[in-house]
Short mmCIF file of C-alpha atoms in Angstrom, two decimals:
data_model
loop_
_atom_site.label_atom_id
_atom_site.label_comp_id
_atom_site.label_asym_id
_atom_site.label_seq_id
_atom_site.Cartn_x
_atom_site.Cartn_y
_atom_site.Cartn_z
CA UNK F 1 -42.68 39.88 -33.79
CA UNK F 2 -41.20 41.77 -30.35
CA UNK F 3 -38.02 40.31 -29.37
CA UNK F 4 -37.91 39.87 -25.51
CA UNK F 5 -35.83 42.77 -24.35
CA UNK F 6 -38.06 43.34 -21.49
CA UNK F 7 -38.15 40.19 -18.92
CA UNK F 8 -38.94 39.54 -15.76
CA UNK F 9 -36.85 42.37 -14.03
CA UNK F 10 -38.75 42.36 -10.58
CA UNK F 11 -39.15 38.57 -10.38
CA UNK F 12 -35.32 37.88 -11.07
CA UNK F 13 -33.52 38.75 -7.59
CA UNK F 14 -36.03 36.25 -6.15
CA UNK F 15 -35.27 34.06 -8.62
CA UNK F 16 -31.38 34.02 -8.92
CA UNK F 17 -31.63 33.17 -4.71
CA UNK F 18 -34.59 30.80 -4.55
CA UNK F 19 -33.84 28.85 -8.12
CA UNK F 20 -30.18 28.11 -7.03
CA UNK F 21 -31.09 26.24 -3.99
CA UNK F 22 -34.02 24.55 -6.08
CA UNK F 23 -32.49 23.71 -9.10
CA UNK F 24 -28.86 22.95 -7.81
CA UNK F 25 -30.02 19.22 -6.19
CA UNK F 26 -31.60 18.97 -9.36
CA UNK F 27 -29.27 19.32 -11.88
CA UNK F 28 -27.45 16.03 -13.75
CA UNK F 29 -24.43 15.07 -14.27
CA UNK F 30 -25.56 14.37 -18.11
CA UNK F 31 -27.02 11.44 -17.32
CA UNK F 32 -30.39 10.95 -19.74
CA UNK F 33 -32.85 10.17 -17.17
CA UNK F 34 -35.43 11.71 -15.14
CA UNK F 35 -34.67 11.45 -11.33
CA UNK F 36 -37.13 11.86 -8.83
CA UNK F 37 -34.84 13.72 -6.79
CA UNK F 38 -34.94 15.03 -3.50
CA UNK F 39 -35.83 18.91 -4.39
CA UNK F 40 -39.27 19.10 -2.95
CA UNK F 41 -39.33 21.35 0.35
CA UNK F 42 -35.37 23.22 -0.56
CA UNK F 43 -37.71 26.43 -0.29
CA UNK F 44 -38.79 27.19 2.89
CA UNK F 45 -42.69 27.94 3.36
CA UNK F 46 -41.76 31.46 4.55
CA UNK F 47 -39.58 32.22 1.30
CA UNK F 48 -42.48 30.50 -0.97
CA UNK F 49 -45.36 32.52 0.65
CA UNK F 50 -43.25 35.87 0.13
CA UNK F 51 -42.92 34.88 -3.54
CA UNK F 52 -46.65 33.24 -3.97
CA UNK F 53 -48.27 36.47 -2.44
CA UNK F 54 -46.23 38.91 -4.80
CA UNK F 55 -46.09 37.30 -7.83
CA UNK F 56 -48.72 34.67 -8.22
CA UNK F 57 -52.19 34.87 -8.93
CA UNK F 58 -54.97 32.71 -7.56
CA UNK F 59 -55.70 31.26 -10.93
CA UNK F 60 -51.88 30.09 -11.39
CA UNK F 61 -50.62 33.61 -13.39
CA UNK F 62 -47.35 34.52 -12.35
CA UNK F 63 -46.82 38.44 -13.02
CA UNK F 64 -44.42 40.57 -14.19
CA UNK F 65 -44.85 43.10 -12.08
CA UNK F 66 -42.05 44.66 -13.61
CA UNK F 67 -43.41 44.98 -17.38
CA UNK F 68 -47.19 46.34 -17.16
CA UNK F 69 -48.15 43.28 -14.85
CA UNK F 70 -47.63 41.23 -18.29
CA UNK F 71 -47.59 37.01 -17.84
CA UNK F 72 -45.02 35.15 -19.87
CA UNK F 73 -43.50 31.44 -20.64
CA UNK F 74 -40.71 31.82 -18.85
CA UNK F 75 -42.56 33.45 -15.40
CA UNK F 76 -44.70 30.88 -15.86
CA UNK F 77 -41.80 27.78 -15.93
CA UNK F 78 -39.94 29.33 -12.83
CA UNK F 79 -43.58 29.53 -11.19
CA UNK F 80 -43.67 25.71 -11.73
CA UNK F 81 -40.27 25.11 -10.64
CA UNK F 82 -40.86 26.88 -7.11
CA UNK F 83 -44.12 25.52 -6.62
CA UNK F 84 -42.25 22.32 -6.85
CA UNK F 85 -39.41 22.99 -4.40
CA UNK F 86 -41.72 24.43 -1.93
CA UNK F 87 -44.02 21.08 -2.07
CA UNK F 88 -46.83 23.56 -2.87
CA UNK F 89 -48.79 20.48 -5.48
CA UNK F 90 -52.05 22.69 -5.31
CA UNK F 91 -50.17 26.03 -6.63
CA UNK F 92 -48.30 24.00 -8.62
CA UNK F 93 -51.60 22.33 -10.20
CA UNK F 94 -53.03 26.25 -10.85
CA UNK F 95 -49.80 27.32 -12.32
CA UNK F 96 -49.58 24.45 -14.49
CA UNK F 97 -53.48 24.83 -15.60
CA UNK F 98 -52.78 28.86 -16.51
CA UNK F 99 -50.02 27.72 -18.37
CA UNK F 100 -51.54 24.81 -20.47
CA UNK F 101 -55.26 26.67 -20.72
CA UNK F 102 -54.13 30.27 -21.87
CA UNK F 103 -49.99 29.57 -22.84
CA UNK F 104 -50.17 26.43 -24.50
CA UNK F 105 -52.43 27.54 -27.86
CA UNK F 106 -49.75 27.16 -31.07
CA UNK F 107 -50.24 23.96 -32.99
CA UNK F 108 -46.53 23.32 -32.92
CA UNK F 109 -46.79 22.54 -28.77
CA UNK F 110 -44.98 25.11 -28.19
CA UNK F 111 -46.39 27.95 -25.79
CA UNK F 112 -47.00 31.69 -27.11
CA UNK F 113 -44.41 33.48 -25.22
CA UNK F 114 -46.42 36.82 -23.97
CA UNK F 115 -49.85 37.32 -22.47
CA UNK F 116 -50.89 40.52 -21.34
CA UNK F 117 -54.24 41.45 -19.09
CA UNK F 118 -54.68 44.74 -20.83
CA UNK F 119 -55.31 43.59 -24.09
CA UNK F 120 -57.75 41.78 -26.02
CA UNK F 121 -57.09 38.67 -26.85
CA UNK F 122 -54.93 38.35 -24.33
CA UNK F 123 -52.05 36.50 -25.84
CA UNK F 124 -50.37 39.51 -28.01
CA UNK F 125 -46.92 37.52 -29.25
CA UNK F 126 -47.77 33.61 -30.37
CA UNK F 127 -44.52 33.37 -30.58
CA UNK F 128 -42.28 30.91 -28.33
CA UNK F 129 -39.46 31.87 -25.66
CA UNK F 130 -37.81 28.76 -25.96
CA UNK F 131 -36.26 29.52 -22.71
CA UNK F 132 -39.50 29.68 -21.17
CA UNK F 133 -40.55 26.11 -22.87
CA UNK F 134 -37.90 24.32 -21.58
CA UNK F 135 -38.17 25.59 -17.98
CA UNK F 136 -41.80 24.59 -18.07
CA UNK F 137 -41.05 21.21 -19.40
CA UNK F 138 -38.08 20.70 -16.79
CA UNK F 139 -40.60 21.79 -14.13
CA UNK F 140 -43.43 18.81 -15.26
CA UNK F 141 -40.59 16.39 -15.63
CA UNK F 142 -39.49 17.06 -12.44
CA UNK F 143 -42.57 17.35 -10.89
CA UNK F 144 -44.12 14.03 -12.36
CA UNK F 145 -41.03 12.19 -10.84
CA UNK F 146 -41.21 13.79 -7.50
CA UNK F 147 -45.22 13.42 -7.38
CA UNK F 148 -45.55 10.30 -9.19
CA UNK F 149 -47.94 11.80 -11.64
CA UNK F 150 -47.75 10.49 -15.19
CA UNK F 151 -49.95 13.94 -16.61
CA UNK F 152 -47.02 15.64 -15.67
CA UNK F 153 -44.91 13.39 -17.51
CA UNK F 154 -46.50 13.27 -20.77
CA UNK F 155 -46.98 16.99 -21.23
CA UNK F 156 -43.46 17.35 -20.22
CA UNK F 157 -42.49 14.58 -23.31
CA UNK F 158 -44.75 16.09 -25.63
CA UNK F 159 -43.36 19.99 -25.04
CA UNK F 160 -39.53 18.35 -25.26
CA UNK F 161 -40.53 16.81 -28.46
CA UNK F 162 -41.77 20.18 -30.05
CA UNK F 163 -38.60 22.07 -28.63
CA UNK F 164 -36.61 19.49 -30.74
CA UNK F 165 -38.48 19.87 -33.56
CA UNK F 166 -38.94 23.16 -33.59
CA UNK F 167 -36.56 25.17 -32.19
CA UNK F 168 -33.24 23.41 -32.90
CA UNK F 169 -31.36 24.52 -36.05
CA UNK F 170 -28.14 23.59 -38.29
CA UNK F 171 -25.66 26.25 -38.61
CA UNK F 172 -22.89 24.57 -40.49
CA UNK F 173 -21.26 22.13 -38.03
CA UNK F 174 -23.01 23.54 -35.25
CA UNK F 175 -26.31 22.39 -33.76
CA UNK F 176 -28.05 25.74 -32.10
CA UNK F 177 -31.12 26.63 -30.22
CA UNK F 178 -33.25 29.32 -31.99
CA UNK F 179 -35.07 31.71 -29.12
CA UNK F 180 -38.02 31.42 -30.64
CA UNK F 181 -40.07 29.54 -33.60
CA UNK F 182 -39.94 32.76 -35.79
CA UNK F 183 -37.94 35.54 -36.31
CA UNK F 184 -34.39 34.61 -35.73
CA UNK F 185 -33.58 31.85 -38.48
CA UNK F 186 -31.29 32.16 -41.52
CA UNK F 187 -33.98 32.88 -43.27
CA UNK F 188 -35.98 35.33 -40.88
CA UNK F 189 -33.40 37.70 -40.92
CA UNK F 190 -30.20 38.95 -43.20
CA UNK F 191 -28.18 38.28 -40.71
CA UNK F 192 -29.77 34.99 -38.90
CA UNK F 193 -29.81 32.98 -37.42
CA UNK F 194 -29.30 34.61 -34.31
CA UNK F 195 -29.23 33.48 -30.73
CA UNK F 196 -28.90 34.28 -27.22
CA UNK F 197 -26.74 32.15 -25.05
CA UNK F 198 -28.92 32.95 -21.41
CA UNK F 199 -31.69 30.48 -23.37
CA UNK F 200 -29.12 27.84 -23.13
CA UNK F 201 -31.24 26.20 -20.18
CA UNK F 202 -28.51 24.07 -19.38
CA UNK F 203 -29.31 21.80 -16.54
CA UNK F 204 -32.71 20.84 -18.82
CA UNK F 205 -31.15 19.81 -21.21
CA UNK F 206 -30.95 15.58 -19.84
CA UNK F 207 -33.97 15.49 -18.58
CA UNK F 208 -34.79 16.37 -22.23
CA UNK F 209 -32.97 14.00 -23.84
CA UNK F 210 -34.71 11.44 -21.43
CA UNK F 211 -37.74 12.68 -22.59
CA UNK F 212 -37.03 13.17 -26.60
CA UNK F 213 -33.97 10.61 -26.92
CA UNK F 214 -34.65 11.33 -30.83
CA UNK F 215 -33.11 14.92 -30.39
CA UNK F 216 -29.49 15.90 -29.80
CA UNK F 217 -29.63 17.52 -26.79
CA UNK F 218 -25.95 16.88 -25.77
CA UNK F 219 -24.61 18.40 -28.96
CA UNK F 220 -26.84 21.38 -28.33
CA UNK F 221 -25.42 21.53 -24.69
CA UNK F 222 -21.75 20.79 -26.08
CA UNK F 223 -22.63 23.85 -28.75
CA UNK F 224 -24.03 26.13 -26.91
CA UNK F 225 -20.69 25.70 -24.21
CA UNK F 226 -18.93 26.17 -27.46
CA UNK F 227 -20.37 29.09 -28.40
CA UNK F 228 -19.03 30.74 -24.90
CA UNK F 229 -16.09 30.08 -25.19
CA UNK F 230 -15.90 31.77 -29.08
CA UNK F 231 -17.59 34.83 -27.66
CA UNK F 232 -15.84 35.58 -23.99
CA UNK F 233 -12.91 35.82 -25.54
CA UNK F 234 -12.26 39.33 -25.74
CA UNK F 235 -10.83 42.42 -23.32
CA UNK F 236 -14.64 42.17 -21.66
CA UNK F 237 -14.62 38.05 -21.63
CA UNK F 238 -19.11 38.32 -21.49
CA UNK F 239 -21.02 37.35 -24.61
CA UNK F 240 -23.22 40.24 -26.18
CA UNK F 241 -26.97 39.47 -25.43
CA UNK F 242 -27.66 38.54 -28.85
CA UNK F 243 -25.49 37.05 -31.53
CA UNK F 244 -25.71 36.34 -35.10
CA UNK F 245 -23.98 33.44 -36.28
CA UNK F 246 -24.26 34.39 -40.07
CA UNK F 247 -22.57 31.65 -42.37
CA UNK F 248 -21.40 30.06 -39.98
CA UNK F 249 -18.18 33.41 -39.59
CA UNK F 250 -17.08 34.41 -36.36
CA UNK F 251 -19.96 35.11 -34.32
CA UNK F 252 -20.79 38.75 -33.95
CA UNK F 253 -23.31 41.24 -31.85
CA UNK F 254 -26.40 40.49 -33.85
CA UNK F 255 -28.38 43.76 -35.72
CA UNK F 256 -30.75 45.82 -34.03
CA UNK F 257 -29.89 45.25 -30.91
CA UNK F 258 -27.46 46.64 -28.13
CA UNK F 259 -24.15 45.04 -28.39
CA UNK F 260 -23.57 44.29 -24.61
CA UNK F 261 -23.98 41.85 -21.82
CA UNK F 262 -27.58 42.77 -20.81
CA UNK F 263 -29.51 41.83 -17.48
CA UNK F 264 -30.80 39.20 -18.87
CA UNK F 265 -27.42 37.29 -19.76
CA UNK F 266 -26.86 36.82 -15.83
CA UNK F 267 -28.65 33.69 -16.15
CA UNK F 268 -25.64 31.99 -18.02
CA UNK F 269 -23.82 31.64 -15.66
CA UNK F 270 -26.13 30.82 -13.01
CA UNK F 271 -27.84 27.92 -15.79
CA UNK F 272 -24.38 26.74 -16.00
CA UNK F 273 -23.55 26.21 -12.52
CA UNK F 274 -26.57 24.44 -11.74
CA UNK F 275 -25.37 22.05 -14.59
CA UNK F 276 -22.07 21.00 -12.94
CA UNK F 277 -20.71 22.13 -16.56
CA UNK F 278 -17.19 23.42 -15.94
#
């Protein structure tokens, strides 16, 4: 398996300015329920149609322009999310049928993280981006609420469920969220598990536990704050990209990969924000 060192790098200025204004009315003040709150039309038509024409396809792919004109989870989730704010139901509906029809394949409910035009089949990494699960989830909760459409609802359920099965792991006291299905466990890797803090979708995280009450989403949101604050604590005060939290010992840059605060990483504080968690 690829870890995802390459993201959306084109899409993200767009995203950093159009998801704060859509995902700041939406974000909780931990309260477990889903809202239908007032988010649809906080992107202008203009700022949607600039975005829609770049980036999305007719038949609901949002591209990475950026990375070989590659699809992923993730592009796919924030897709869903502006669709959403810009009251765009039909886009959304195309997004939201790429992502189920070509994304949505692994018999866990997860969605394989990578699909790329160029190749043959097109998915090449059935692995999750957990990040990119629980933005797409978020999006359908959200969405369902706003639109009054129970499909939206009950995909959004069944994709928190498999996040919580899945993708949340014991690491001594801690409760963590593994990036993806494989590959970065205690027992994927000498020095697992390992994690990445900008996957910490933080606002999410009660409208999952509204939607999978059987998972503990607020310890994983109380961990994951936790974590931070354990690795921001040196000269630098920015979490390395990835971190191993081997045996549960001070967490440290994880192996194989750059120790630094990546592009990637500017999410966390942006996810955190939008939270209200200070």
């Amino acid at each position: 398996m690829t870890p995802w060192t390459s993201r959306p790098i084109s899409l993200f200025p767009w995203l950093c300015a159009a998801l704060f204004l859509v995902m700041a009315p939406m974000a909780s003040s931990q309260t477990l329920s889903v809202q239908p709150l007032n988010v649809v039309g906080t992107v202008s038509p203009a700022d949607w149609e600039a975005y829609r024409s770049r980036f999305v396809e007719d038949n609901g792919r949002v591209v990475d322009t950026a990375n070989g004109n590659i699809s992923h989870s993730e592009g796919q989730g924030y897709g869903l999310l502006l669709a959403l704010a810009a009251a765009d139901r039909s886009a959304f509906e195309r997004i939201w049928n790429f992502t189920f029809t070509e994304l949505l394949i692994r018999d866990d409910g997860l969605a394989a993280w990578k699909w790329d035009p160029a190749s043959k089949p097109r998915v090449t990494d059935r692995n999750n981006a957990t990040d990119g699960d629980l933005l797409i989830a978020y999006a359908l909760a959200k969405a369902g609420a706003a639109w009054q459409e129970p499909r939206y609802t009950t995909a959004a359920q069944k994709l928190a469920k498999a996040i919580g099965k899945t993708t949340f792991s014991r690491n001594g006291p801690s409760l963590t969220l593994l990036p993806g299905a494989h590959g970065f466990g205690a027992s994927d890797r000498p020095d697992g598990p390992v994690v990445n803090l900008s996957y910490w979708v933080f606002e999410a995280f009660p409208v999952m536990a509204a939607l999978a009450p059987e998972y503990e989403w607020s310890r994983v949101w109380r961990d994951g704050v936790m974590l931070l604050q354990q690795t921001t604590s040196g000269r630098i005060r920015l979490p390395a990209d990835w971190i191993s939290l081997h045996n549960g010992l001070q967490p440290q840059p994880a192996d194989g990969f750059p120790p630094e605060f990546g592009y990637n990483s500017l999410r966390i504080p942006l996810y955190l924000y939008e939270s209200r968690n200070d």
